[in-house]
Tab-separated table of C-alpha atoms in Angstrom:
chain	number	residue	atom	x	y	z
A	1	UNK	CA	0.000	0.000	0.000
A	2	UNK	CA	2.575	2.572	1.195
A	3	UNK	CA	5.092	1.717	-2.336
A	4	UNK	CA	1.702	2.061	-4.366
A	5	UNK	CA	0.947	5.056	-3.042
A	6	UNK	CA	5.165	6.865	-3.275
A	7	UNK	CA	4.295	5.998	-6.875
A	8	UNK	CA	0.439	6.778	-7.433
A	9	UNK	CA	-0.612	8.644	-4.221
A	10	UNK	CA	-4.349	8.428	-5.749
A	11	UNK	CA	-3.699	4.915	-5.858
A	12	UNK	CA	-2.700	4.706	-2.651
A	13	UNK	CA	-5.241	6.355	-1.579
A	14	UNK	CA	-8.142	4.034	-3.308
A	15	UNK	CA	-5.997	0.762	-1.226
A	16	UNK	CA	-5.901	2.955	1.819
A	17	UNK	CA	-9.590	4.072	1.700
A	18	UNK	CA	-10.864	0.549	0.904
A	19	UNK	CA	-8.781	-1.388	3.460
A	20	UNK	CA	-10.278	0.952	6.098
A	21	UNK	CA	-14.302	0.370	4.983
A	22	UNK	CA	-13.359	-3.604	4.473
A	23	UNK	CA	-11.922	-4.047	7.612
A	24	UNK	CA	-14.360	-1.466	9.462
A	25	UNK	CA	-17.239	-3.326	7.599
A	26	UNK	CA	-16.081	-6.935	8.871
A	27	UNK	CA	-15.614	-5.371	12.818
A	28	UNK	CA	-19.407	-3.968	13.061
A	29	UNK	CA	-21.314	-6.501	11.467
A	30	UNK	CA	-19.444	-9.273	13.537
A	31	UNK	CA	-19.947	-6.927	16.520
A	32	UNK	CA	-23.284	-5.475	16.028
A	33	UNK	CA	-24.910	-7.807	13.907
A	34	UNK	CA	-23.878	-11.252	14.339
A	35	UNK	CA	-23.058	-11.338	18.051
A	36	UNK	CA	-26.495	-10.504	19.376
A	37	UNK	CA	-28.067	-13.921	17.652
A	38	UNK	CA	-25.250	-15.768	18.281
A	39	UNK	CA	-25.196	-15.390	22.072
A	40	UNK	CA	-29.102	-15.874	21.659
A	41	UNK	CA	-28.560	-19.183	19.761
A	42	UNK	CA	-25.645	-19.990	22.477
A	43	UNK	CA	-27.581	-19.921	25.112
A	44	UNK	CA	-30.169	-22.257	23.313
A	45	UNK	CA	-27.608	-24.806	23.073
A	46	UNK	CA	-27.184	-25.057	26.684
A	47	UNK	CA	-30.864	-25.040	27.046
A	48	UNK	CA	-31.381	-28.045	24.802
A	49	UNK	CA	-28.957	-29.970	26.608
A	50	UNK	CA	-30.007	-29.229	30.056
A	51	UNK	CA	-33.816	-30.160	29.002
A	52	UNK	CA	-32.252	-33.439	27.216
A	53	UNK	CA	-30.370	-34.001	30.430
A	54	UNK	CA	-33.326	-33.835	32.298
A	55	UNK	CA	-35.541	-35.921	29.719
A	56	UNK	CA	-33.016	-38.778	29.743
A	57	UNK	CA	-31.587	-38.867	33.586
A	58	UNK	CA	-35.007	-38.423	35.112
A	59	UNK	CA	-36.718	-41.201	32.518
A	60	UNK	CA	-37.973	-42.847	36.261
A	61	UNK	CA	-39.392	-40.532	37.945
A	62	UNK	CA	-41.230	-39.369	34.218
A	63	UNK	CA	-42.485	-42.850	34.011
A	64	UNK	CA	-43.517	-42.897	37.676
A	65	UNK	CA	-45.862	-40.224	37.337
A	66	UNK	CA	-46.526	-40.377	33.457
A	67	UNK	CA	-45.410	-37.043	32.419
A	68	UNK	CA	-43.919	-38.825	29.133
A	69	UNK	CA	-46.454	-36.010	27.083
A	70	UNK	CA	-45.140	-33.342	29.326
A	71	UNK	CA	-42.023	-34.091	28.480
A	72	UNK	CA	-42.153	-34.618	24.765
A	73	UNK	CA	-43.969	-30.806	24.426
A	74	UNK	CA	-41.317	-29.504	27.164
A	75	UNK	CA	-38.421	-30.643	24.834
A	76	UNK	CA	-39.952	-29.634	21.531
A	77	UNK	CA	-40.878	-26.402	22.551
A	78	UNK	CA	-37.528	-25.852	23.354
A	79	UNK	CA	-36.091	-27.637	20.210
A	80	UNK	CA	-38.419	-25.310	18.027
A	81	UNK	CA	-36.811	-22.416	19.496
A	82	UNK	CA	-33.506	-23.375	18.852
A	83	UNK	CA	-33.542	-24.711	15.564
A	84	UNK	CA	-35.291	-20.852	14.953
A	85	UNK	CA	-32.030	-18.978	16.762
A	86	UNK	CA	-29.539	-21.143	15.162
A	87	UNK	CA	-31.153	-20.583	11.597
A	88	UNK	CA	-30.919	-17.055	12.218
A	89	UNK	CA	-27.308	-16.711	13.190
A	90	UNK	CA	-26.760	-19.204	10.472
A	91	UNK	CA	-28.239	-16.777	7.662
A	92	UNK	CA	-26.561	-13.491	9.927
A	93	UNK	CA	-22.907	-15.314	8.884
A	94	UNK	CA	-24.036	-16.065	5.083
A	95	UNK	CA	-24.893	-12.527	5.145
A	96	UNK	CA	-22.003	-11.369	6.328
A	97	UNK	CA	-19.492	-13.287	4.369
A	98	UNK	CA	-21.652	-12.303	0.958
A	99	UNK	CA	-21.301	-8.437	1.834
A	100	UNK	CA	-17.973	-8.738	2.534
A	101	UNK	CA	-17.367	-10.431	-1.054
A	102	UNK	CA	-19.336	-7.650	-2.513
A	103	UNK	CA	-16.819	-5.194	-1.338
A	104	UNK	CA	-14.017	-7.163	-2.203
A	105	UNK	CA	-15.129	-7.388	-5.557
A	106	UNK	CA	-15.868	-3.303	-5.753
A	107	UNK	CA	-12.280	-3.109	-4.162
A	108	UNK	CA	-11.089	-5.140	-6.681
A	109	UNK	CA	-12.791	-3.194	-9.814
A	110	UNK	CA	-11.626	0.189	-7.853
A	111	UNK	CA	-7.436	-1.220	-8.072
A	112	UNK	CA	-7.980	-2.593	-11.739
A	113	UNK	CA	-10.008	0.098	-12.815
A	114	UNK	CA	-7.523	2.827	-11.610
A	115	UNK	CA	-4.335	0.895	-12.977
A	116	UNK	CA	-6.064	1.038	-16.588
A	117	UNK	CA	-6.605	4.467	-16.000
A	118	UNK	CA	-3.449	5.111	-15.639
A	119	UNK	CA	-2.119	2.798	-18.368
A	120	UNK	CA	-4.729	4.789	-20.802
A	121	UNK	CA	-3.365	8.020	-19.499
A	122	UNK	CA	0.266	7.114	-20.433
A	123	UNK	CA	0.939	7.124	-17.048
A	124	UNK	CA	1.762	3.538	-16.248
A	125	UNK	CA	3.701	1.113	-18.331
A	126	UNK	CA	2.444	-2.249	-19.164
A	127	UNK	CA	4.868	-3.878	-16.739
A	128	UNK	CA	3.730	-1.643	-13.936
A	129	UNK	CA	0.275	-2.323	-14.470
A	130	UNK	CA	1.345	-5.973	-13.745
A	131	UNK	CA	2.594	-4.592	-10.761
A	132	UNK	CA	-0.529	-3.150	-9.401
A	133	UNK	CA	-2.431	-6.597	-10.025
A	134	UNK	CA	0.344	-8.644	-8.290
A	135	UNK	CA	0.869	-6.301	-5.537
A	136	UNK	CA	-3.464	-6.378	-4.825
A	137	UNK	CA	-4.127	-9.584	-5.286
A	138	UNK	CA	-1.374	-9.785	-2.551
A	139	UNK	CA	-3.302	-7.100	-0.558
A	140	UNK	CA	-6.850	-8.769	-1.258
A	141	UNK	CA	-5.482	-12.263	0.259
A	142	UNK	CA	-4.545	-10.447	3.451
A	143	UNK	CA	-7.575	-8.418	3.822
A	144	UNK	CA	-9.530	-12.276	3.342
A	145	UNK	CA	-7.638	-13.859	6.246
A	146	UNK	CA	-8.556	-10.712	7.994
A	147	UNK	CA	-12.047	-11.346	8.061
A	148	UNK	CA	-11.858	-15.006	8.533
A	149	UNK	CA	-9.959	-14.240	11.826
A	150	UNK	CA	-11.930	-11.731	12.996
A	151	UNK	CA	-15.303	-13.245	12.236
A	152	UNK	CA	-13.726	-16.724	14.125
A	153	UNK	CA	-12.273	-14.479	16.874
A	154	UNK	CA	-16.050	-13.164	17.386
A	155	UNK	CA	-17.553	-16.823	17.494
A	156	UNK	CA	-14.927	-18.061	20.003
A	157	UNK	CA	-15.755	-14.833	22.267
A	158	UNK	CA	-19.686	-15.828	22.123
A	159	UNK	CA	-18.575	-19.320	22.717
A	160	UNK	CA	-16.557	-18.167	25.952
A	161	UNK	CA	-18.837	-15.886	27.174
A	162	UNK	CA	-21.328	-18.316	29.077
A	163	UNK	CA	-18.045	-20.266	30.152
A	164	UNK	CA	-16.253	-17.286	31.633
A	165	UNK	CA	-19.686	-15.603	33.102
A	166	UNK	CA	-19.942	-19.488	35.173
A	167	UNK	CA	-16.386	-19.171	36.301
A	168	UNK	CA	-17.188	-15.396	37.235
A	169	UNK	CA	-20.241	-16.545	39.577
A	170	UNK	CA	-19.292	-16.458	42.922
A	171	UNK	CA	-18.681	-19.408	44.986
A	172	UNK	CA	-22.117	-20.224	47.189
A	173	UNK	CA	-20.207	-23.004	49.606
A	174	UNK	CA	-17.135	-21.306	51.167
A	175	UNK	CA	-14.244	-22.688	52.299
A	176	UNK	CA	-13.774	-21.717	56.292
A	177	UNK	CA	-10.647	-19.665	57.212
A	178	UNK	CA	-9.294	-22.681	59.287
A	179	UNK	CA	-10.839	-25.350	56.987
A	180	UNK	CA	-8.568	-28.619	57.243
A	181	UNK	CA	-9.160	-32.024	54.998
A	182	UNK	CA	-11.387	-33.876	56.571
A	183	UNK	CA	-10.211	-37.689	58.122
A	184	UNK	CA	-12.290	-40.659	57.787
A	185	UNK	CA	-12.266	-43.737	59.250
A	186	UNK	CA	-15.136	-45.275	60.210
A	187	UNK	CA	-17.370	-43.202	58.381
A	188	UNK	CA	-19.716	-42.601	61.249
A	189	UNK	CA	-22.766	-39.736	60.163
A	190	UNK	CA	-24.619	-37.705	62.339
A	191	UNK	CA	-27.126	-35.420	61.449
A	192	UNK	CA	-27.442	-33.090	65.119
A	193	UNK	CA	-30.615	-30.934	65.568
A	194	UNK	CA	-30.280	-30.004	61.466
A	195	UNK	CA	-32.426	-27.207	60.222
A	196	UNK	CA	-32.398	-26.629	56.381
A	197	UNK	CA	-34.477	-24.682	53.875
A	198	UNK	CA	-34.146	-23.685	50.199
A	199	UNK	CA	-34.302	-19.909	49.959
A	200	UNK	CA	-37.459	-19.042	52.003
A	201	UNK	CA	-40.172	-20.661	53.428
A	202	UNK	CA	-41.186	-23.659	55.005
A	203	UNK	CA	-37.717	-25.583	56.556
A	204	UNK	CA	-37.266	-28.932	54.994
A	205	UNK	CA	-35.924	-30.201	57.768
A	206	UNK	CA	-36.651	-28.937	60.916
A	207	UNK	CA	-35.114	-30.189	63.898
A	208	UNK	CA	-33.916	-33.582	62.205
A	209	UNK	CA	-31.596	-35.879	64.389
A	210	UNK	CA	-29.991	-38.821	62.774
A	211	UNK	CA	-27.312	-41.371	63.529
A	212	UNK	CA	-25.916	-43.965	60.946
A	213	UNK	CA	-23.383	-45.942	62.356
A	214	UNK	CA	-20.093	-46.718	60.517
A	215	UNK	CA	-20.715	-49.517	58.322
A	216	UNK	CA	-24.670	-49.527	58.603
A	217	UNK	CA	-26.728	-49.811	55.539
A	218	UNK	CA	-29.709	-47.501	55.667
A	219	UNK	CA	-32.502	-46.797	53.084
A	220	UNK	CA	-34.035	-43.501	52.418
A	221	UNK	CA	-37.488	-43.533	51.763
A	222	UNK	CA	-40.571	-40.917	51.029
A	223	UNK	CA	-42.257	-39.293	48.731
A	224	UNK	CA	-40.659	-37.233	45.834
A	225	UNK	CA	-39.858	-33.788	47.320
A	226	UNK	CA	-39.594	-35.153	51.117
A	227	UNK	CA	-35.538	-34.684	51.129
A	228	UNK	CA	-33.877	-37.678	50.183
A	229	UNK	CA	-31.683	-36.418	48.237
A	230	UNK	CA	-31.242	-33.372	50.024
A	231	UNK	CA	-29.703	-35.568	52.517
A	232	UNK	CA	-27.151	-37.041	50.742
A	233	UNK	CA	-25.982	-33.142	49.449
A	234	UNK	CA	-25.925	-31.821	52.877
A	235	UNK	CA	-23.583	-34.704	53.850
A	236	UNK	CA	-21.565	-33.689	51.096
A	237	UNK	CA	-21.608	-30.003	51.917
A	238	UNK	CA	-23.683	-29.025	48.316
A	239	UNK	CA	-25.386	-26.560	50.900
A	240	UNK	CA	-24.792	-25.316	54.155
A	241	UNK	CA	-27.516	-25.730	56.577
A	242	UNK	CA	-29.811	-22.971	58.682
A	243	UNK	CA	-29.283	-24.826	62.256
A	244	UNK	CA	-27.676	-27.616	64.437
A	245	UNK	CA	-24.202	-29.922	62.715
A	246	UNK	CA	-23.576	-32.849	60.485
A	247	UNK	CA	-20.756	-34.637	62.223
A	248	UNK	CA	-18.662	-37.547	60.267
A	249	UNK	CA	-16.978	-39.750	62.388
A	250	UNK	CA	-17.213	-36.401	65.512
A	251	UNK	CA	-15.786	-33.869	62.787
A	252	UNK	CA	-18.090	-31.066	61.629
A	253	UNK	CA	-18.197	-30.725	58.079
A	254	UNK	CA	-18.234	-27.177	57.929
A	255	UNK	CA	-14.949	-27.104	59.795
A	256	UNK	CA	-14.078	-29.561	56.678
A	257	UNK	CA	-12.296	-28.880	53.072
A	258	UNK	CA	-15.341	-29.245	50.912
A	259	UNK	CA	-12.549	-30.717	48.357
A	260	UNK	CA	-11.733	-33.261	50.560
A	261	UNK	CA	-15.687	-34.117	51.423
A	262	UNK	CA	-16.477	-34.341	47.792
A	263	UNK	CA	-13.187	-36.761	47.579
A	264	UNK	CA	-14.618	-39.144	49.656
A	265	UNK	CA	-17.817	-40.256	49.340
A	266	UNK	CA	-19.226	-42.444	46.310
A	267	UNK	CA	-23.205	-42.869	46.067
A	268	UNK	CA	-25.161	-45.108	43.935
A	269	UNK	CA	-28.823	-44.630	43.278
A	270	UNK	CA	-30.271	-47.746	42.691
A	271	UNK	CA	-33.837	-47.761	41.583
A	272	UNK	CA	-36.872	-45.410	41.849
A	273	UNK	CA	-39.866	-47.719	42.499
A	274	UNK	CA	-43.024	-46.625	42.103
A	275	UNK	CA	-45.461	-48.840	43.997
A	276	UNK	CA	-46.355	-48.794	47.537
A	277	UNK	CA	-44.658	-49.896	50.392
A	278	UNK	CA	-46.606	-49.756	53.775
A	279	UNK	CA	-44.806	-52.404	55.997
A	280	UNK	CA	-41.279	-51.319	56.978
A	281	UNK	CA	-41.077	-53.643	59.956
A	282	UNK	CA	-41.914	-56.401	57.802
A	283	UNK	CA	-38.663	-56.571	55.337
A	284	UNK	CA	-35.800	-58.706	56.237
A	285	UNK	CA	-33.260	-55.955	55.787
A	286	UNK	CA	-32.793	-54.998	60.090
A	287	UNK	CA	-30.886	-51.606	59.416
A	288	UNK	CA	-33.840	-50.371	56.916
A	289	UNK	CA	-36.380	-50.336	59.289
A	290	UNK	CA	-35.241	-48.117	61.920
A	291	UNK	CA	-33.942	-45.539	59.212
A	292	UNK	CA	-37.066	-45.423	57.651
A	293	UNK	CA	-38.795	-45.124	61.441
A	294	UNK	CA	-36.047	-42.286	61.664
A	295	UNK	CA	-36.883	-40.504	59.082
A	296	UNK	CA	-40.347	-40.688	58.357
A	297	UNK	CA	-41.731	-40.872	61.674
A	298	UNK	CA	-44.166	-43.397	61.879
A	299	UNK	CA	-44.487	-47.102	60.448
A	300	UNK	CA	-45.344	-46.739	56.903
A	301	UNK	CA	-45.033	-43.742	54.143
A	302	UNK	CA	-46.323	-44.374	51.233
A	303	UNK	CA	-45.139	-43.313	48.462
A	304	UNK	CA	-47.027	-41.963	44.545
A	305	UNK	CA	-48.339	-44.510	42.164
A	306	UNK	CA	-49.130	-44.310	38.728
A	307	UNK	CA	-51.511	-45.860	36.475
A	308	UNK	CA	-48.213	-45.818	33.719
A	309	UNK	CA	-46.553	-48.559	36.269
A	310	UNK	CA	-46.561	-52.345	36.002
A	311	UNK	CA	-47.531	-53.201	39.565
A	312	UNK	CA	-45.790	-56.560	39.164
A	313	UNK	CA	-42.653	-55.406	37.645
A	314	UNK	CA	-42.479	-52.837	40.504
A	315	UNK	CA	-42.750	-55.271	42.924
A	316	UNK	CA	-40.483	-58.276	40.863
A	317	UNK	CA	-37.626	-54.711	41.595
A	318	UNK	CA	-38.509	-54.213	45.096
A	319	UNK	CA	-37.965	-57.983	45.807
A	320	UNK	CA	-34.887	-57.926	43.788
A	321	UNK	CA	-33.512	-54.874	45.359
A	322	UNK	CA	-34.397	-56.116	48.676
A	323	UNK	CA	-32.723	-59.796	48.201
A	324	UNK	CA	-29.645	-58.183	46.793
A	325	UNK	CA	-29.328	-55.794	49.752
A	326	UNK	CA	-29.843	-58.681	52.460
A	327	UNK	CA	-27.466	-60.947	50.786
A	328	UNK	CA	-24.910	-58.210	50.800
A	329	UNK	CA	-25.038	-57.554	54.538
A	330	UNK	CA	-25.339	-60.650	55.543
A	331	UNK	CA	-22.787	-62.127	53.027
A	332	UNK	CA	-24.947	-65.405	52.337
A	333	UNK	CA	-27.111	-66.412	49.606
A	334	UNK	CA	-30.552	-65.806	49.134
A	335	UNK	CA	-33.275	-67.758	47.440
């Protein structure tokens, strides 16, 4: 650009002028004009697979209480929406890369045009209008990688932004100052006068005392909602809780690492029945009893049905689950 224009400063200029609109061109409509939809479309594609995530690893509880329509219209609706945003940023980068061919090409005609102009003015020799063409088509391969780079810069940013914006969300479980890792042995819980509620309103547990031995196998059971899993995320220090301590093996959690808490423990969800069970005392598995006296408060809680369930492959589970269980504790077999 700079030799062109020493030798024809109108030249020059023409290069000068039209690398500035190309390049200002590329910057607004990746800026203004593609960025918008794409963080739109972006934040679709997290959508879709959160809703997929939930369609898939909650296909139990769906089937318990035959929300399989539900489901299906949740997951289109958010499908159709998606395939919509994506279309649009689609077309918004088509557009984009067609305008800035467009003013390549008038670039292009601008360069040529001029060095003929010159040529027919006596002003250029054939061998220097030779140089103008090699020396743009030198330019107009630079100013292509250009936009290429800038337009893949833009669509890495969008693609960052929902990553960076997580990492930027601060931390809900702290660390305490004097936090050490936490030591298990045993492996001992106890839940000690525990009050816990989500946001506000009406405590999910109020009050709740528990003790699970080291080495005891205990079953959670209630109805969907009643804080089963909530249990198992408190032990793990997911959430802190309003009132009282969880103790493992005498240690408080809170004074605990929540690294280290998260290091140790490995749970295993086995099945999600959904028929009723009204006779803890009943099953031949000792330690479920008492936790489900523990937890429940009285002798029997039972839990949803659904017309969408096969009673007897419910119960052919239960059985199975509960044979398994027995066998495992008591280390013999089971017929």
């Amino acid at each position: 650009m700079i030799l062109l224009g020493l030798h024809w400063p109108a030249l020059g200029g023409v290069v000068g002028v039209g690398t500035l609109i190309y390049v200002a061109l590329t910057v607004v409509l990746s800026i203004r004009y593609i960025a918008p939809a794409a963080q739109v479309s972006n934040a679709l594609d997290s959508k879709v697979g959160g809703t997929l995530a939930d369609a898939l690893t909650c296909n139990a509880v769906v089937k318990s209480f035959g929300a399989e329509a539900r489901e299906d219209a949740r997951l289109d609706l958010v499908m159709n929406s998606w395939r919509m945003r994506v279309r649009r940023t689609w077309l918004r980068y088509n557009t984009t890369s067609i305008a800035q061919l467009m003013m390549l090409l008038c670039f292009r005609g601008s360069v040529i045009g001029g060095a003929i102009l010159l040529w027919i003015a006596g002003r250029a020799s054939p061998g220097e209008v030779a140089y103008v063409l090699t020396s743009y088509y030198d330019i107009h391969a630079y100013l292509r990688d250009v936009g290429m780079h800038f337009n893949n810069l833009q669509r890495s940013v969008n693609d960052m932004e929902e990553l960076v914006r997580i990492h930027g969300e601060p931390l809900g479980i702290l660390d305490a100052p004097d936090a050490k890792a936490i030591r298990i042995e045993g492996g001992r819980i106890t839940f000690d006068d525990v009050t816990f509620l989500y946001g506000h309103g009406v405590p999910l547990y109020d009050g709740l005392s528990v003790d699970i031995r080291a080495g005891e196998r205990v079953g959670l059971v209630g109805r969907s909602g009643s804080g089963k899993t909530t249990f198992v995320k408190l032990v793990q220090r997911l959430y802190d809780i309003s009132g009282g301590r969880i103790l493992v093996d005498g240690q408080d959690i809170v004074k605990a690492t929540q690294q280290s808490l998260l290091a140790r423990w490995r749970w295993s969800s086995r099945n999600l029945f959904c028929s009723t069970a009204r006779s803890p005392r009943t099953l031949p598995m000792p330690s479920l009893a008492p936790a489900w006296r523990r937890s429940s408060g009285r002798r029997g809680l039972p839990m949803r049905t659904s017309s969408s369930c096969d009673s007897r492959t419910a119960t052919a589970r239960w059985w199975a689950n509960v044979a398994s269980s027995y066998a495992a504790a008591s280390g013999s077999a089971w017929r």
